[in-house]
CSV table of C-alpha atoms and ligand atoms in Angstrom, one decimal:
chain,number,residue,atom,x,y,z
A,387,UNK,CA,83.4,121.7,120.8
A,388,UNK,CA,79.7,122.4,119.9
A,389,UNK,CA,78.3,119.4,118.1
A,390,UNK,CA,75.9,119.6,115.2
A,391,UNK,CA,73.0,117.2,114.9
A,392,UNK,CA,71.9,115.9,111.6
A,393,UNK,CA,68.3,116.4,110.4
A,394,UNK,CA,67.6,112.7,111.1
A,395,UNK,CA,68.9,113.1,114.6
A,396,UNK,CA,66.8,116.2,115.1
A,397,UNK,CA,63.7,114.1,114.1
A,398,UNK,CA,64.6,111.6,116.8
A,399,UNK,CA,65.1,114.5,119.3
A,400,UNK,CA,61.6,115.8,118.3
A,401,UNK,CA,60.1,112.4,119.1
A,402,UNK,CA,62.0,112.3,122.4
A,403,UNK,CA,60.9,115.8,123.2
A,404,UNK,CA,57.2,115.2,122.7
A,405,UNK,CA,57.5,112.1,124.9
A,406,UNK,CA,59.2,114.1,127.6
A,407,UNK,CA,56.6,116.8,127.4
A,408,UNK,CA,53.9,114.2,127.9
A,409,UNK,CA,55.7,112.7,130.9
A,410,UNK,CA,56.1,116.1,132.6
A,411,UNK,CA,52.4,116.9,131.9
A,412,UNK,CA,51.4,113.6,133.6
A,413,UNK,CA,53.7,114.1,136.5
A,414,UNK,CA,52.4,117.6,137.0
A,415,UNK,CA,48.9,116.2,137.4
A,416,UNK,CA,50.2,114.5,140.6
A,417,UNK,CA,51.3,117.7,142.2
A,418,UNK,CA,48.9,118.4,145.0
A,419,UNK,CA,49.0,118.8,148.8
A,420,UNK,CA,50.1,115.8,150.9
A,421,UNK,CA,51.9,114.1,147.9
A,422,UNK,CA,55.6,113.3,148.5
A,423,UNK,CA,58.2,114.3,146.0
A,424,UNK,CA,59.3,110.6,145.9
A,425,UNK,CA,55.8,109.8,144.5
A,426,UNK,CA,56.5,112.2,141.6
A,427,UNK,CA,59.7,110.4,140.9
A,428,UNK,CA,57.9,107.0,141.0
A,429,UNK,CA,55.4,108.3,138.5
A,430,UNK,CA,58.1,109.6,136.2
A,431,UNK,CA,59.9,106.2,136.3
A,432,UNK,CA,56.6,104.5,135.5
A,433,UNK,CA,55.9,106.7,132.6
A,434,UNK,CA,59.5,106.4,131.2
A,435,UNK,CA,59.0,102.6,131.2
A,436,UNK,CA,55.6,103.0,129.6
A,437,UNK,CA,57.1,105.1,126.8
A,438,UNK,CA,60.2,102.9,126.5
A,439,UNK,CA,62.6,105.8,127.2
A,440,UNK,CA,65.6,105.9,129.5
A,441,UNK,CA,65.5,108.2,132.6
A,442,UNK,CA,69.1,109.3,132.1
A,443,UNK,CA,69.5,111.4,135.2
A,444,UNK,CA,69.3,108.2,137.3
A,445,UNK,CA,73.0,107.3,137.9
A,446,UNK,CA,74.2,110.5,136.2
A,447,UNK,CA,77.3,111.8,138.0
A,448,UNK,CA,78.0,115.5,137.6
A,449,UNK,CA,81.4,116.9,138.5
A,450,UNK,CA,80.2,118.8,141.6
A,451,UNK,CA,78.6,115.8,143.4
A,452,UNK,CA,80.4,113.0,145.3
A,453,UNK,CA,77.9,110.3,144.2
A,454,UNK,CA,75.7,109.5,141.2
A,455,UNK,CA,72.2,111.1,141.1
A,456,UNK,CA,69.8,108.6,142.8
A,457,UNK,CA,66.5,109.5,140.9
A,458,UNK,CA,65.0,110.0,137.5
A,459,UNK,CA,63.6,113.4,138.3
A,460,UNK,CA,64.8,116.6,140.0
A,461,UNK,CA,62.1,118.0,142.2
A,462,UNK,CA,62.9,121.4,143.6
A,463,UNK,CA,60.3,123.0,146.0
A,464,UNK,CA,60.0,126.7,146.8
A,465,UNK,CA,63.4,128.1,147.8
A,466,UNK,CA,65.1,125.0,146.4
A,467,UNK,CA,66.5,126.3,143.1
A,468,UNK,CA,67.6,123.1,141.4
A,469,UNK,CA,68.6,119.4,141.8
A,470,UNK,CA,66.2,118.6,144.7
A,471,UNK,CA,66.3,114.8,145.2
A,472,UNK,CA,62.9,113.2,145.4
A,473,UNK,CA,62.2,112.1,149.0
A,474,UNK,CA,59.5,110.5,151.0
A,475,UNK,CA,60.3,113.1,153.7
A,476,UNK,CA,59.3,116.0,151.4
A,477,UNK,CA,55.5,116.3,151.6
A,478,UNK,CA,54.0,119.0,149.3
A,479,UNK,CA,51.8,121.6,150.8
A,480,UNK,CA,49.2,124.0,149.5
A,481,UNK,CA,50.9,127.1,148.2
A,482,UNK,CA,54.2,125.4,147.3
A,483,UNK,CA,55.8,125.9,143.9
A,484,UNK,CA,57.3,122.6,142.5
A,485,UNK,CA,59.9,122.5,139.8
A,486,UNK,CA,60.1,119.1,138.0
A,487,UNK,CA,63.1,118.7,135.7
A,488,UNK,CA,63.9,115.5,133.7
A,489,UNK,CA,66.2,114.3,130.9
A,490,UNK,CA,65.4,111.2,128.9
A,491,UNK,CA,67.2,109.1,126.3
A,492,UNK,CA,65.5,107.9,123.2
A,493,UNK,CA,67.1,106.0,120.3
A,494,UNK,CA,70.5,107.3,121.5
A,495,UNK,CA,69.5,110.9,121.7
A,496,UNK,CA,68.9,113.0,124.9
A,497,UNK,CA,66.4,115.8,125.6
A,498,UNK,CA,66.0,117.9,128.8
A,499,UNK,CA,63.0,119.9,130.0
A,500,UNK,CA,61.6,121.4,133.2
A,501,UNK,CA,58.5,123.2,134.4
A,502,UNK,CA,57.5,124.9,137.7
A,503,UNK,CA,54.0,124.0,138.8
A,504,UNK,CA,51.8,125.5,141.6
A,505,UNK,CA,50.7,123.1,144.3
A,506,UNK,CA,47.1,124.2,144.9
A,507,UNK,CA,46.6,127.9,145.2
A,508,UNK,CA,49.8,130.0,145.3
A,509,UNK,CA,50.3,133.6,146.1
A,510,UNK,CA,50.1,136.4,143.5
A,511,UNK,CA,53.8,137.1,143.9
A,512,UNK,CA,54.6,133.4,143.2
A,513,UNK,CA,52.3,133.3,140.2
A,514,UNK,CA,54.2,136.3,138.8
A,515,UNK,CA,57.5,134.6,139.4
A,516,UNK,CA,56.4,131.5,137.5
A,517,UNK,CA,54.9,133.6,134.6
A,518,UNK,CA,58.0,135.8,134.3
A,519,UNK,CA,60.3,132.7,134.3
A,520,UNK,CA,58.2,131.0,131.6
A,521,UNK,CA,58.1,134.1,129.5
A,522,UNK,CA,61.9,134.6,130.0
A,523,UNK,CA,62.3,131.1,128.4
A,524,UNK,CA,60.3,132.2,125.4
A,525,UNK,CA,62.3,135.4,125.1
A,526,UNK,CA,65.6,133.6,125.3
A,527,UNK,CA,64.5,131.0,122.7
A,528,UNK,CA,63.5,133.8,120.3
A,529,UNK,CA,67.2,134.8,120.2
A,530,UNK,CA,68.3,131.3,119.3
A,531,UNK,CA,68.6,132.0,115.6
A,532,UNK,CA,71.6,131.2,113.3
A,533,UNK,CA,74.0,134.1,113.2
A,534,UNK,CA,73.2,135.3,116.7
A,535,UNK,CA,75.5,134.6,119.6
A,536,UNK,CA,74.9,132.8,122.9
A,537,UNK,CA,75.2,136.1,124.6
A,538,UNK,CA,72.1,137.3,122.8
A,539,UNK,CA,70.1,134.6,124.5
A,540,UNK,CA,71.7,135.4,127.9
A,541,UNK,CA,71.2,139.2,127.7
A,542,UNK,CA,67.6,138.9,126.6
A,543,UNK,CA,66.7,136.6,129.5
A,544,UNK,CA,68.6,138.8,132.0
A,545,UNK,CA,67.1,142.1,130.8
A,546,UNK,CA,63.6,140.8,130.9
A,547,UNK,CA,63.9,139.1,134.3
A,548,UNK,CA,65.5,142.1,135.9
A,549,UNK,CA,62.9,144.5,134.4
A,550,UNK,CA,60.3,142.5,136.4
A,551,UNK,CA,62.2,143.0,139.7
A,552,UNK,CA,63.6,139.4,139.9
A,553,UNK,CA,67.1,138.1,139.5
A,554,UNK,CA,68.8,135.4,137.5
A,555,UNK,CA,71.0,132.7,139.1
A,556,UNK,CA,74.5,132.9,137.7
A,557,UNK,CA,76.1,129.6,138.8
A,558,UNK,CA,73.5,127.4,137.0
A,559,UNK,CA,73.2,127.7,133.2
A,560,UNK,CA,71.6,126.3,130.1
A,561,UNK,CA,73.7,124.0,127.9
A,562,UNK,CA,74.1,122.1,124.7
A,563,UNK,CA,72.4,118.7,124.8
A,564,UNK,CA,71.5,115.8,122.4
A,565,UNK,CA,74.3,113.3,122.5
A,566,UNK,CA,74.9,113.8,126.3
A,567,UNK,CA,73.0,115.4,129.2
A,568,UNK,CA,75.4,118.4,129.2
A,569,UNK,CA,77.3,119.5,126.2
A,570,UNK,CA,79.0,122.7,125.1
A,571,UNK,CA,78.1,125.6,124.9
A,572,UNK,CA,77.3,126.9,128.4
A,573,UNK,CA,74.3,129.2,128.1
A,574,UNK,CA,74.3,131.6,131.0
A,575,UNK,CA,71.1,133.5,131.9
A,576,UNK,CA,73.0,136.7,132.1
A,577,UNK,CA,75.5,138.3,129.7
A,578,UNK,CA,76.2,140.7,126.9
A,579,UNK,CA,74.6,140.8,123.4
A,580,UNK,CA,76.9,139.8,120.6
A,581,UNK,CA,79.3,137.8,122.8
A,582,UNK,CA,80.0,134.1,123.2
A,583,UNK,CA,79.8,131.3,120.6
A,584,UNK,CA,78.1,131.7,117.3
A,585,UNK,CA,74.7,130.0,117.0
A,586,UNK,CA,74.6,127.7,114.0
A,587,UNK,CA,72.2,125.4,112.3
A,588,UNK,CA,72.3,121.9,113.9
A,589,UNK,CA,73.1,123.1,117.4
A,590,UNK,CA,70.7,121.8,120.1
A,591,UNK,CA,70.4,123.8,123.3
A,592,UNK,CA,68.7,123.4,126.7
A,593,UNK,CA,67.5,126.9,127.4
A,594,UNK,CA,66.6,127.3,131.0
A,595,UNK,CA,66.1,130.5,132.9
A,596,UNK,CA,66.5,130.0,136.7
A,597,UNK,CA,64.9,133.0,138.4
A,598,UNK,CA,64.9,134.1,142.1
A,599,UNK,CA,62.3,136.3,143.6
A,600,UNK,CA,65.0,137.8,145.8
A,601,UNK,CA,68.8,138.1,145.2
A,602,UNK,CA,70.8,136.0,142.8
A,603,UNK,CA,72.9,134.2,145.3
A,604,UNK,CA,72.5,130.5,146.0
A,605,UNK,CA,74.3,127.8,147.9
A,606,UNK,CA,74.9,124.1,147.4
A,607,UNK,CA,73.7,121.9,150.3
A,608,UNK,CA,77.0,120.1,150.8
A,609,UNK,CA,76.1,119.3,154.4
A,610,UNK,CA,72.8,117.8,153.3
A,611,UNK,CA,72.0,115.7,150.2
A,612,UNK,CA,75.0,117.1,148.3
A,613,UNK,CA,72.7,118.0,145.3
A,614,UNK,CA,70.1,120.5,146.3
A,615,UNK,CA,70.8,124.2,145.5
A,616,UNK,CA,69.0,126.8,147.6
A,617,UNK,CA,68.5,130.6,147.4
A,618,UNK,CA,70.9,132.3,149.9
A,619,UNK,CA,68.1,134.7,151.1
A,620,UNK,CA,65.4,131.9,151.2
A,621,UNK,CA,63.4,133.6,148.5
A,622,UNK,CA,61.4,131.5,146.1
A,623,UNK,CA,62.9,130.3,142.8
A,624,UNK,CA,61.5,129.1,139.5
A,625,UNK,CA,62.8,127.3,136.4
A,626,UNK,CA,61.4,126.6,132.9
A,627,UNK,CA,63.4,124.7,130.4
A,628,UNK,CA,63.0,123.6,126.8
A,629,UNK,CA,65.3,121.7,124.4
A,630,UNK,CA,65.6,123.6,121.2
A,631,UNK,CA,67.1,122.8,117.8
A,632,UNK,CA,68.6,125.5,115.7
A,633,UNK,CA,67.2,125.3,112.1
A,634,UNK,CA,67.5,127.5,109.1
A,635,UNK,CA,64.1,128.8,109.9
A,636,UNK,CA,65.1,129.6,113.5
A,637,UNK,CA,64.6,127.8,116.8
A,638,UNK,CA,62.5,124.6,116.8
A,639,UNK,CA,61.2,123.8,120.3
A,640,UNK,CA,61.5,120.0,120.7
A,641,UNK,CA,60.1,119.5,124.2
A,642,UNK,CA,56.5,120.6,123.6
B,1080,MG,MG1,69.2,121.4,131.8
């Protein structure tokens, strides 16, 4: 079932979203060579405490994992697509691309957002990957209007990304959010216009293109930390995510 949030709940989500945007902006400032990804998590925890919000990924137990998530932030570097666990062993280097992804709880409501940030100077090809992924998010969000279908978001993202020579990851998707970290509907980054659930006022979605510079295939690192997802061909990957409420006037971006 796709839940509908009340206008009052959307107001709370807006508050939560602006706090999350500030946290990500602050954490992004820490991204530089020689910093560990664990440091980024420490900073995110510190900021969550400062703002009085709950870092809901900490202890979250998704179906695919055999243990709860041990951090407040996902930090996925370069060819790590998603769910990188912050670690003191991962030291950022000049030229890395660093995806930080966080969900917070505020007054009983949950928002989810992520950005991919350059560490120092990155290559022109990587800059293009980041720019295309961020633009794909905007293009997907534009389709999130009442009366459209989820497939309209999916198709718009896929069409744009592939037109730029990149590919979308198919096993990781956007999702409903608000009362829980992951709610219905699933929002794939590939699909067909006019298909899938109807988009209605009061829905709240996490729209998150996950884009690979190479092929779309990925693998879960079951032999390693049990969470990290990597590109199969070791190509670079990027991710940008906003939480968006569907209003009569169209999509309202909450996490900015
Ligand atoms: Mg998400």
